mmCIF file of C-alpha atoms and ligand atoms in Angstrom:
data_model
loop_
_atom_site.group_PDB
_atom_site.id
_atom_site.type_symbol
_atom_site.label_atom_id
_atom_site.label_comp_id
_atom_site.label_asym_id
_atom_site.label_seq_id
_atom_site.Cartn_x
_atom_site.Cartn_y
_atom_site.Cartn_z
ATOM 1 C CA MET A 78 8.962 12.878 18.112
ATOM 2 C CA ILE A 79 10.459 9.825 16.159
ATOM 3 C CA PRO A 80 8.090 8.289 13.828
ATOM 4 C CA LEU A 81 8.173 4.568 12.906
ATOM 5 C CA VAL A 82 8.631 5.650 9.160
ATOM 6 C CA ASP A 83 8.762 9.073 8.019
ATOM 7 C CA LEU A 84 7.074 9.475 4.595
ATOM 8 C CA GLN A 85 6.920 13.216 4.581
ATOM 9 C CA ALA A 86 10.869 13.442 4.863
ATOM 10 C CA GLN A 87 10.926 10.931 2.194
ATOM 11 C CA TYR A 88 8.666 12.966 -0.113
ATOM 12 C CA ALA A 89 10.854 16.170 0.511
ATOM 13 C CA ARG A 90 14.178 14.404 -0.411
ATOM 14 C CA MET A 91 12.743 13.254 -3.700
ATOM 15 C CA LYS A 92 10.021 15.989 -4.420
ATOM 16 C CA PRO A 93 11.081 17.460 -7.640
ATOM 17 C CA GLU A 94 11.663 14.133 -9.442
ATOM 18 C CA LEU A 95 8.417 12.722 -7.934
ATOM 19 C CA ASP A 96 6.410 15.718 -9.123
ATOM 20 C CA ALA A 97 7.754 15.601 -12.607
ATOM 21 C CA ALA A 98 7.185 11.834 -12.664
ATOM 22 C CA VAL A 99 3.562 12.027 -11.686
ATOM 23 C CA LEU A 100 2.646 15.030 -13.769
ATOM 24 C CA ALA A 101 4.032 13.140 -16.923
ATOM 25 C CA VAL A 102 1.644 10.510 -16.396
ATOM 26 C CA MET A 103 -1.316 12.796 -15.866
ATOM 27 C CA GLN A 104 -0.067 14.548 -19.225
ATOM 28 C CA ARG A 105 0.373 11.339 -21.307
ATOM 29 C CA GLY A 106 -2.898 10.075 -19.809
ATOM 30 C CA ASP A 107 -1.754 6.449 -20.026
ATOM 31 C CA PHE A 108 -3.093 5.436 -16.703
ATOM 32 C CA ILE A 109 -3.843 1.923 -17.045
ATOM 33 C CA LEU A 110 -0.731 -0.406 -18.040
ATOM 34 C CA GLY A 111 1.127 2.776 -19.268
ATOM 35 C CA SER A 112 4.944 3.076 -20.164
ATOM 36 C CA ASP A 113 5.907 3.640 -16.638
ATOM 37 C CA VAL A 114 4.435 0.219 -15.577
ATOM 38 C CA ALA A 115 6.334 -1.857 -18.131
ATOM 39 C CA ASP A 116 9.397 0.269 -17.600
ATOM 40 C CA PHE A 117 9.108 -0.355 -13.626
ATOM 41 C CA GLU A 118 8.390 -3.946 -14.317
ATOM 42 C CA SER A 119 11.812 -4.473 -16.287
ATOM 43 C CA GLU A 120 13.846 -2.115 -13.785
ATOM 44 C CA PHE A 121 12.433 -3.847 -10.623
ATOM 45 C CA ALA A 122 12.934 -7.336 -12.316
ATOM 46 C CA SER A 123 16.588 -6.383 -12.983
ATOM 47 C CA PHE A 124 17.033 -5.035 -9.373
ATOM 48 C CA CYS A 125 15.975 -8.571 -8.158
ATOM 49 C CA GLY A 126 18.044 -10.527 -10.602
ATOM 50 C CA ALA A 127 14.743 -11.783 -11.980
ATOM 51 C CA GLY A 128 13.846 -12.447 -15.502
ATOM 52 C CA GLN A 129 10.333 -11.171 -15.421
ATOM 53 C CA GLY A 130 8.335 -8.610 -13.375
ATOM 54 C CA ILE A 131 4.572 -8.352 -13.464
ATOM 55 C CA GLY A 132 2.995 -5.615 -11.612
ATOM 56 C CA CYS A 133 -0.361 -5.992 -9.750
ATOM 57 C CA ALA A 134 -2.652 -4.118 -7.485
ATOM 58 C CA SER A 135 -1.105 -5.365 -3.952
ATOM 59 C CA GLY A 136 1.108 -7.754 -2.117
ATOM 60 C CA THR A 137 -2.152 -9.773 -1.189
ATOM 61 C CA ASP A 138 -3.230 -9.932 -4.804
ATOM 62 C CA ALA A 139 0.487 -11.043 -5.866
ATOM 63 C CA LEU A 140 0.130 -13.861 -3.493
ATOM 64 C CA GLN A 141 -3.255 -14.946 -4.778
ATOM 65 C CA LEU A 142 -2.327 -14.420 -8.418
ATOM 66 C CA ALA A 143 0.931 -16.589 -7.712
ATOM 67 C CA CYS A 144 -1.377 -19.421 -6.352
ATOM 68 C CA ARG A 145 -3.971 -19.130 -9.525
ATOM 69 C CA ALA A 146 -1.247 -19.059 -12.092
ATOM 70 C CA LEU A 147 0.246 -22.280 -10.473
ATOM 71 C CA GLU A 148 -3.120 -24.026 -10.421
ATOM 72 C CA ILE A 149 -3.185 -23.934 -6.548
ATOM 73 C CA GLY A 150 -6.638 -23.910 -5.397
ATOM 74 C CA PRO A 151 -9.597 -25.990 -4.133
ATOM 75 C CA GLY A 152 -8.185 -29.303 -2.213
ATOM 76 C CA ASP A 153 -4.673 -27.747 -2.398
ATOM 77 C CA GLU A 154 -2.546 -27.047 0.748
ATOM 78 C CA VAL A 155 0.049 -24.235 1.038
ATOM 79 C CA ILE A 156 2.719 -24.429 3.882
ATOM 80 C CA LEU A 157 3.265 -21.168 5.389
ATOM 81 C CA PRO A 158 4.701 -19.710 8.826
ATOM 82 C CA ALA A 159 2.463 -19.284 11.838
ATOM 83 C CA PHE A 160 3.889 -15.871 12.528
ATOM 84 C CA SER A 161 3.422 -13.086 9.768
ATOM 85 C CA PHE A 162 1.183 -10.451 8.459
ATOM 86 C CA ILE A 163 -2.175 -12.033 7.803
ATOM 87 C CA ALA A 164 -2.039 -11.525 4.141
ATOM 88 C CA THR A 165 0.455 -14.258 3.752
ATOM 89 C CA ALA A 166 -2.474 -16.707 4.676
ATOM 90 C CA LEU A 167 -5.038 -14.727 2.611
ATOM 91 C CA GLY A 168 -3.186 -15.153 -0.526
ATOM 92 C CA PRO A 169 -3.894 -18.866 -0.757
ATOM 93 C CA LEU A 170 -7.133 -18.627 0.942
ATOM 94 C CA LEU A 171 -8.392 -16.217 -1.833
ATOM 95 C CA ALA A 172 -7.367 -18.719 -4.458
ATOM 96 C CA GLY A 173 -9.376 -21.220 -2.789
ATOM 97 C CA ALA A 174 -6.415 -23.318 -1.121
ATOM 98 C CA GLN A 175 -5.882 -24.213 2.365
ATOM 99 C CA PRO A 176 -3.035 -22.609 4.200
ATOM 100 C CA VAL A 177 -1.050 -24.942 6.467
ATOM 101 C CA LEU A 178 0.759 -23.370 9.311
ATOM 102 C CA VAL A 179 4.063 -24.222 10.552
ATOM 103 C CA ASP A 180 5.892 -22.775 13.806
ATOM 104 C CA VAL A 181 8.882 -20.437 13.178
ATOM 105 C CA ASP A 182 12.363 -20.438 14.213
ATOM 106 C CA GLU A 183 13.185 -19.189 17.841
ATOM 107 C CA HIS A 184 15.895 -16.738 16.846
ATOM 108 C CA SER A 185 14.956 -15.220 13.530
ATOM 109 C CA GLY A 186 11.085 -15.704 13.437
ATOM 110 C CA LEU A 187 11.424 -17.469 10.054
ATOM 111 C CA LEU A 188 9.775 -20.473 8.719
ATOM 112 C CA ASP A 189 11.573 -23.299 10.436
ATOM 113 C CA PRO A 190 12.556 -25.864 7.552
ATOM 114 C CA ASP A 191 13.092 -28.782 10.116
ATOM 115 C CA GLN A 192 9.311 -28.324 11.004
ATOM 116 C CA VAL A 193 8.041 -27.986 7.285
ATOM 117 C CA VAL A 194 8.630 -31.663 6.129
ATOM 118 C CA ALA A 195 6.197 -33.006 8.978
ATOM 119 C CA ALA A 196 3.468 -30.684 7.654
ATOM 120 C CA ILE A 197 3.587 -32.024 4.022
ATOM 121 C CA THR A 198 0.692 -34.258 2.851
ATOM 122 C CA PRO A 199 -0.340 -35.589 -0.505
ATOM 123 C CA ARG A 200 -2.359 -32.329 -0.775
ATOM 124 C CA THR A 201 0.586 -30.047 -0.490
ATOM 125 C CA ARG A 202 1.142 -27.991 -3.570
ATOM 126 C CA ALA A 203 3.412 -25.172 -2.451
ATOM 127 C CA LEU A 204 5.690 -23.717 0.424
ATOM 128 C CA LEU A 205 5.400 -20.004 1.105
ATOM 129 C CA PRO A 206 8.029 -18.865 3.265
ATOM 130 C CA VAL A 207 7.952 -14.957 4.347
ATOM 131 C CA HIS A 208 11.457 -12.919 4.347
ATOM 132 C CA LEU A 209 10.201 -11.471 7.577
ATOM 133 C CA TYR A 210 11.347 -8.089 8.603
ATOM 134 C CA GLY A 211 13.846 -7.899 5.573
ATOM 135 C CA GLN A 212 15.996 -11.050 6.308
ATOM 136 C CA LEU A 213 15.890 -13.944 3.653
ATOM 137 C CA ALA A 214 14.010 -17.188 4.694
ATOM 138 C CA ASN A 215 16.301 -20.272 4.700
ATOM 139 C CA MET A 216 16.022 -20.630 0.996
ATOM 140 C CA PRO A 217 18.675 -23.593 0.210
ATOM 141 C CA ALA A 218 16.854 -25.720 2.676
ATOM 142 C CA LEU A 219 13.547 -24.902 1.683
ATOM 143 C CA ARG A 220 14.498 -25.460 -2.032
ATOM 144 C CA ALA A 221 15.747 -28.885 -1.172
ATOM 145 C CA ILE A 222 12.451 -29.748 0.448
ATOM 146 C CA SER A 223 10.480 -28.424 -2.435
ATOM 147 C CA GLU A 224 12.453 -30.213 -5.179
ATOM 148 C CA LYS A 225 12.303 -33.479 -3.184
ATOM 149 C CA HIS A 226 8.428 -33.345 -2.884
ATOM 150 C CA ASP A 227 7.847 -31.528 -6.158
ATOM 151 C CA LEU A 228 6.516 -28.281 -4.448
ATOM 152 C CA ALA A 229 6.412 -24.823 -5.814
ATOM 153 C CA LEU A 230 8.184 -22.375 -3.717
ATOM 154 C CA ILE A 231 6.536 -19.009 -3.647
ATOM 155 C CA GLU A 232 8.410 -16.044 -1.741
ATOM 156 C CA ASP A 233 6.440 -13.793 0.390
ATOM 157 C CA ALA A 234 8.983 -10.811 -0.364
ATOM 158 C CA ALA A 235 6.626 -8.024 0.869
ATOM 159 C CA GLN A 236 9.288 -6.886 3.424
ATOM 160 C CA ALA A 237 12.350 -7.692 1.764
ATOM 161 C CA HIS A 238 13.112 -5.592 -1.579
ATOM 162 C CA GLY A 239 16.927 -5.961 -2.230
ATOM 163 C CA ALA A 240 17.398 -8.548 0.561
ATOM 164 C CA VAL A 241 20.232 -10.961 -0.180
ATOM 165 C CA SER A 242 21.830 -13.921 1.516
ATOM 166 C CA GLY A 243 24.986 -15.910 0.092
ATOM 167 C CA ASP A 244 23.979 -16.550 -3.542
ATOM 168 C CA GLU A 245 20.206 -16.091 -2.849
ATOM 169 C CA ALA A 246 18.263 -12.800 -3.238
ATOM 170 C CA ALA A 247 14.530 -11.920 -2.547
ATOM 171 C CA GLY A 248 12.765 -11.989 -6.045
ATOM 172 C CA ARG A 249 14.707 -14.747 -7.527
ATOM 173 C CA ALA A 250 14.886 -17.499 -4.838
ATOM 174 C CA GLY A 251 11.916 -19.371 -5.659
ATOM 175 C CA THR A 252 9.522 -20.215 -8.493
ATOM 176 C CA VAL A 253 7.804 -16.808 -8.075
ATOM 177 C CA ALA A 254 8.016 -13.922 -5.600
ATOM 178 C CA CYS A 255 5.473 -11.576 -4.196
ATOM 179 C CA PHE A 256 5.998 -8.169 -3.263
ATOM 180 C CA SER A 257 4.173 -5.330 -2.051
ATOM 181 C CA PHE A 258 4.669 -1.469 -2.560
ATOM 182 C CA TYR A 259 2.403 -0.454 0.412
ATOM 183 C CA PRO A 260 3.798 2.962 1.373
ATOM 184 C CA GLY A 261 5.536 1.983 4.467
ATOM 185 C CA LYS A 262 7.380 -0.899 2.760
ATOM 186 C CA ASN A 263 11.052 -0.421 1.900
ATOM 187 C CA LEU A 264 9.916 0.479 -1.538
ATOM 188 C CA GLY A 265 6.635 2.143 -1.144
ATOM 189 C CA ALA A 266 4.022 3.582 -3.533
ATOM 190 C CA TYR A 267 1.615 6.587 -2.894
ATOM 191 C CA GLY A 268 -1.295 3.934 -2.429
ATOM 192 C CA ASP A 269 -1.520 0.138 -2.838
ATOM 193 C CA GLY A 270 0.506 -1.645 -5.528
ATOM 194 C CA GLY A 271 2.319 -5.244 -5.861
ATOM 195 C CA MET A 272 4.856 -7.043 -8.024
ATOM 196 C CA LEU A 273 5.554 -10.710 -9.033
ATOM 197 C CA THR A 274 8.880 -11.728 -10.233
ATOM 198 C CA THR A 275 9.867 -14.940 -11.701
ATOM 199 C CA ASN A 276 12.416 -16.438 -14.237
ATOM 200 C CA ASP A 277 9.735 -18.670 -15.748
ATOM 201 C CA ARG A 278 8.424 -16.888 -19.055
ATOM 202 C CA SER A 279 5.129 -19.130 -19.539
ATOM 203 C CA LEU A 280 4.188 -18.325 -15.690
ATOM 204 C CA ALA A 281 4.859 -14.479 -16.347
ATOM 205 C CA GLU A 282 2.538 -14.568 -19.241
ATOM 206 C CA ARG A 283 -0.152 -16.399 -17.417
ATOM 207 C CA LEU A 284 0.088 -13.660 -14.527
ATOM 208 C CA ARG A 285 -0.004 -10.882 -16.964
ATOM 209 C CA ARG A 286 -3.297 -12.458 -18.394
ATOM 210 C CA LEU A 287 -4.708 -13.226 -14.825
ATOM 211 C CA ARG A 288 -4.216 -9.681 -13.557
ATOM 212 C CA ASN A 289 -5.912 -7.908 -16.441
ATOM 213 C CA TYR A 290 -9.408 -10.067 -16.670
ATOM 214 C CA GLY A 291 -7.777 -13.157 -18.033
ATOM 215 C CA SER A 292 -6.852 -11.666 -21.336
ATOM 216 C CA ALA A 293 -3.932 -11.006 -23.294
ATOM 217 C CA ARG A 294 -5.770 -9.261 -26.023
ATOM 218 C CA LYS A 295 -8.349 -6.599 -25.511
ATOM 219 C CA TYR A 296 -11.996 -8.163 -25.269
ATOM 220 C CA HIS A 297 -10.598 -11.633 -25.702
ATOM 221 C CA HIS A 298 -10.750 -13.556 -22.466
ATOM 222 C CA GLN A 299 -9.081 -16.818 -22.286
ATOM 223 C CA GLU A 300 -9.638 -17.361 -18.402
ATOM 224 C CA VAL A 301 -11.438 -15.937 -15.492
ATOM 225 C CA GLY A 302 -8.958 -13.314 -14.160
ATOM 226 C CA LEU A 303 -8.751 -10.451 -11.796
ATOM 227 C CA ASN A 304 -8.544 -6.678 -12.279
ATOM 228 C CA SER A 305 -5.307 -6.333 -10.300
ATOM 229 C CA ARG A 306 -3.001 -3.928 -12.027
ATOM 230 C CA LEU A 307 -0.211 -1.659 -10.896
ATOM 231 C CA ASP A 308 -1.459 2.015 -11.619
ATOM 232 C CA SER A 309 0.902 3.914 -13.985
ATOM 233 C CA LEU A 310 0.855 6.908 -11.344
ATOM 234 C CA GLN A 311 2.260 4.367 -8.684
ATOM 235 C CA ALA A 312 4.886 2.846 -11.180
ATOM 236 C CA ALA A 313 5.896 6.406 -11.913
ATOM 237 C CA VAL A 314 6.437 7.157 -8.269
ATOM 238 C CA LEU A 315 8.082 3.652 -7.808
ATOM 239 C CA ARG A 316 10.374 4.089 -10.689
ATOM 240 C CA VAL A 317 11.942 7.455 -9.036
ATOM 241 C CA LYS A 318 12.226 5.564 -5.454
ATOM 242 C CA LEU A 319 13.722 2.497 -6.915
ATOM 243 C CA ARG A 320 16.737 4.557 -8.010
ATOM 244 C CA ARG A 321 17.236 5.194 -4.132
ATOM 245 C CA LEU A 322 16.465 1.901 -2.792
ATOM 246 C CA ALA A 323 20.005 0.405 -2.603
ATOM 247 C CA ALA A 324 21.276 3.448 -0.908
ATOM 248 C CA ASP A 325 18.345 3.483 1.406
ATOM 249 C CA ASN A 326 18.638 -0.025 2.405
ATOM 250 C CA ALA A 327 22.368 0.494 3.177
ATOM 251 C CA ARG A 328 21.353 3.345 5.411
ATOM 252 C CA ARG A 329 18.705 0.986 7.179
ATOM 253 C CA ARG A 330 21.599 -1.445 7.865
ATOM 254 C CA GLU A 331 23.744 1.364 9.283
ATOM 255 C CA ILE A 332 20.848 2.277 11.708
ATOM 256 C CA ALA A 333 20.429 -1.460 12.611
ATOM 257 C CA ALA A 334 24.344 -1.777 13.462
ATOM 258 C CA ARG A 335 24.159 1.374 15.574
ATOM 259 C CA TYR A 336 21.227 -0.165 17.399
ATOM 260 C CA ASP A 337 22.835 -3.584 17.772
ATOM 261 C CA ALA A 338 25.703 -1.804 19.386
ATOM 262 C CA ALA A 339 23.619 0.572 21.660
ATOM 263 C CA LEU A 340 21.314 -2.375 22.892
ATOM 264 C CA ALA A 341 23.943 -5.139 23.334
ATOM 265 C CA ASP A 342 24.180 -4.957 26.934
ATOM 266 C CA LEU A 343 20.424 -4.624 27.612
ATOM 267 C CA PRO A 344 17.958 -7.317 28.909
ATOM 268 C CA LEU A 345 16.484 -7.565 25.484
ATOM 269 C CA THR A 346 16.470 -10.461 22.791
ATOM 270 C CA LEU A 347 17.892 -9.013 19.350
ATOM 271 C CA THR A 348 16.570 -10.806 16.393
ATOM 272 C CA ARG A 349 19.510 -12.818 14.699
ATOM 273 C CA PHE A 350 19.275 -11.422 11.267
ATOM 274 C CA GLY A 351 21.170 -13.534 8.646
ATOM 275 C CA GLY A 352 22.614 -12.792 5.503
ATOM 276 C CA ILE A 353 22.432 -9.102 4.375
ATOM 277 C CA PRO A 354 18.923 -8.041 5.348
ATOM 278 C CA VAL A 355 17.191 -4.715 4.621
ATOM 279 C CA TYR A 356 15.600 -4.023 7.843
ATOM 280 C CA HIS A 357 12.150 -3.375 6.796
ATOM 281 C CA LEU A 358 11.619 -3.644 10.540
ATOM 282 C CA TYR A 359 14.206 -3.651 13.523
ATOM 283 C CA VAL A 360 12.627 -6.021 16.017
ATOM 284 C CA VAL A 361 13.530 -6.742 19.567
ATOM 285 C CA ARG A 362 11.863 -8.921 22.018
ATOM 286 C CA SER A 363 11.134 -8.579 25.789
ATOM 287 C CA PRO A 364 8.645 -10.138 28.272
ATOM 288 C CA ASN A 365 8.025 -6.686 29.325
ATOM 289 C CA ARG A 366 7.130 -5.814 25.818
ATOM 290 C CA ASP A 367 3.585 -3.991 26.634
ATOM 291 C CA ARG A 368 5.282 -1.722 29.213
ATOM 292 C CA LEU A 369 8.393 -0.899 27.191
ATOM 293 C CA LEU A 370 5.781 -0.050 24.239
ATOM 294 C CA ALA A 371 3.872 2.284 26.269
ATOM 295 C CA THR A 372 7.006 4.110 27.626
ATOM 296 C CA LEU A 373 8.348 4.603 24.143
ATOM 297 C CA ASN A 374 5.055 5.813 22.736
ATOM 298 C CA ALA A 375 4.839 8.349 25.882
ATOM 299 C CA ALA A 376 8.297 9.592 24.840
ATOM 300 C CA GLY A 377 6.974 10.371 21.453
ATOM 301 C CA ILE A 378 8.692 7.337 19.882
ATOM 302 C CA GLY A 379 6.574 5.616 17.219
ATOM 303 C CA ALA A 380 7.521 2.076 18.415
ATOM 304 C CA ALA A 381 4.913 -0.582 17.286
ATOM 305 C CA ILE A 382 4.152 -4.230 17.292
ATOM 306 C CA HIS A 383 4.484 -6.495 14.286
ATOM 307 C CA TYR A 384 2.509 -8.622 15.036
ATOM 308 C CA PRO A 385 0.403 -8.715 18.076
ATOM 309 C CA LYS A 386 -1.143 -12.015 16.977
ATOM 310 C CA ALA A 387 0.230 -15.172 15.312
ATOM 311 C CA ILE A 388 -1.909 -16.094 12.170
ATOM 312 C CA HIS A 389 -3.830 -18.956 13.846
ATOM 313 C CA GLN A 390 -4.942 -16.588 16.882
ATOM 314 C CA HIS A 391 -6.866 -14.201 14.594
ATOM 315 C CA GLN A 392 -10.484 -14.112 15.045
ATOM 316 C CA ALA A 393 -11.098 -14.377 11.250
ATOM 317 C CA PHE A 394 -9.821 -18.053 11.418
ATOM 318 C CA SER A 395 -11.470 -19.057 14.718
ATOM 319 C CA ALA A 396 -13.975 -21.510 12.452
ATOM 320 C CA GLU A 397 -10.987 -22.677 10.201
ATOM 321 C CA PRO A 398 -8.612 -25.512 10.546
ATOM 322 C CA LEU A 399 -5.767 -23.015 10.591
ATOM 323 C CA GLY A 400 -7.295 -21.567 14.000
ATOM 324 C CA ARG A 401 -6.825 -24.779 15.786
ATOM 325 C CA GLY A 402 -2.958 -25.314 15.903
ATOM 326 C CA VAL A 403 -0.478 -24.480 18.711
ATOM 327 C CA PHE A 404 2.770 -22.867 17.580
ATOM 328 C CA PRO A 405 4.717 -22.011 20.619
ATOM 329 C CA GLN A 406 7.446 -19.962 18.899
ATOM 330 C CA ALA A 407 5.081 -17.961 16.816
ATOM 331 C CA GLU A 408 2.834 -16.990 20.021
ATOM 332 C CA ARG A 409 5.825 -16.089 22.053
ATOM 333 C CA TRP A 410 7.015 -13.797 19.149
ATOM 334 C CA ALA A 411 3.584 -12.148 19.077
ATOM 335 C CA ARG A 412 3.689 -11.734 22.924
ATOM 336 C CA GLU A 413 7.305 -10.225 23.033
ATOM 337 C CA CYS A 414 8.070 -8.403 19.592
ATOM 338 C CA LEU A 415 8.638 -4.636 19.650
ATOM 339 C CA SER A 416 9.583 -2.800 16.306
ATOM 340 C CA LEU A 417 11.691 0.247 16.754
ATOM 341 C CA PRO A 418 11.732 3.117 14.356
ATOM 342 C CA VAL A 419 14.001 2.593 11.143
ATOM 343 C CA PHE A 420 13.691 4.472 8.108
ATOM 344 C CA PRO A 421 16.389 5.955 5.758
ATOM 345 C CA GLU A 422 16.154 9.617 6.882
ATOM 346 C CA MET A 423 16.608 8.597 10.620
ATOM 347 C CA SER A 424 19.799 10.298 12.040
ATOM 348 C CA ASP A 425 22.152 8.729 14.463
ATOM 349 C CA ALA A 426 21.125 11.034 17.123
ATOM 350 C CA GLN A 427 17.587 9.794 16.858
ATOM 351 C CA VAL A 428 18.755 6.192 16.819
ATOM 352 C CA ASP A 429 20.571 7.071 20.265
ATOM 353 C CA GLN A 430 17.564 8.722 21.677
ATOM 354 C CA VAL A 431 15.494 5.358 20.862
ATOM 355 C CA ALA A 432 18.113 3.372 22.577
ATOM 356 C CA ASP A 433 18.190 5.879 25.522
ATOM 357 C CA ALA A 434 14.500 5.682 26.119
ATOM 358 C CA LEU A 435 14.595 1.801 25.771
ATOM 359 C CA ARG A 436 17.404 1.637 28.412
ATOM 360 C CA ALA A 437 15.431 3.891 30.657
ATOM 361 C CA GLY A 438 12.152 1.957 30.263
ATOM 362 C CA LEU A 439 13.959 -1.427 30.951
ATOM 363 C CA ALA A 440 15.434 0.176 34.195
ATOM 364 C CA ASP A 441 12.031 0.999 35.118
ATOM 365 C CA ALA A 442 10.420 -2.445 34.280
ATOM 366 C CA ALA A 443 13.143 -4.030 36.588
ATOM 367 C CA ALA A 444 12.476 -1.767 39.604
HETATM 368 C C1 LIG K 286 2.789 -5.892 3.387
HETATM 369 C C2 LIG K 286 2.627 -7.551 3.363
HETATM 370 C C3 LIG K 286 1.756 -8.215 2.740
HETATM 371 C C4 LIG K 286 0.728 -7.616 1.983
HETATM 372 O O1 LIG K 286 0.977 -6.622 0.869
HETATM 373 P P1 LIG K 286 -0.183 -5.512 0.663
HETATM 374 O O2 LIG K 286 0.355 -4.887 -0.379
HETATM 375 O O3 LIG K 286 -0.574 -4.726 1.922
HETATM 376 O O4 LIG K 286 -1.529 -6.375 0.298
HETATM 377 C C5 LIG K 286 2.145 -9.513 2.552
HETATM 378 N N1 LIG K 286 2.818 -10.110 3.255
HETATM 379 C C6 LIG K 286 3.712 -9.557 4.149
HETATM 380 C C7 LIG K 286 4.500 -10.288 4.827
HETATM 381 C C8 LIG K 286 3.478 -8.199 4.368
HETATM 382 O O5 LIG K 286 4.230 -7.547 5.006
#
């Protein structure tokens, strides 16, 4: 059996430090906005090369908080890719704004800057690119567009802790970046968690208020906020794991390179990852995706689909303007994408086993 990610193996690798970190929080009792939260915020911001880190309860909340702090709400539009996890669209929606979808690049699955300009209206307030699968979106092109049209640039960096490309890095490539620490992400908590990073001090201050009932001082509430904080217990776990993140991301790149070589001659479309990605997922595409997935799963390989539907195809949006578009590349990605197992504890032999199973599955599909 080869799982998609192996959280048990990860715990076993870091157990003494994780146990001690969690125990120390319980002994101190500073469960809400305790010292581990403040320490983790500054450590994670430094890791990204950003000035400020603001913990929150989830990646979805980070996206909502980013919109609220930028005063993006009812009557405003936010441009985002038609192919992503649904939370990318939920962030602006929960803030009261209208998500506007744009199709993705055929090769990378990333927001296509060439199609962004046509979607800009007088109501557009922000671009919200996603660093899908751990590869940086085309930030130079998107920044040029955002500057020209005076738009905020919000990164959905939920899959890209540590991703870089040229001079750009996830967490400091836009106005504000939104991270998730869902357990399966490259940096994952033992529950839900999220973080915003920014170089804008006043935006950071506003975010700190908004995540804490709109108050900077206890029982003095300047505005209507959320209860959306990162737990001290989660921050303690994340501090331990952050120390391994660079090495873990490097191991993910080794695994991806091994897949690239092993799969090069197969009738599959490999994702064209640019820059130095962190391979949150290793995704290939095939018109026979559903059969390949069944074959791999039957062989005990935890392959999966990220994602089976483009954003506009979800039932949740059937009555919404964003349910009415046609985005051929996003729909094709949704039909053909297949995620292979990739996690730092994965051995070379396991990579070869997945590649062999895929080769056999493709031979069956062709027969
Ligand atoms: C995981 C994820 C989110 C949401 O994060 P949560 O912490 O689960 O709320 C948002 N966007 C993308 C691209 C994600 O992968």
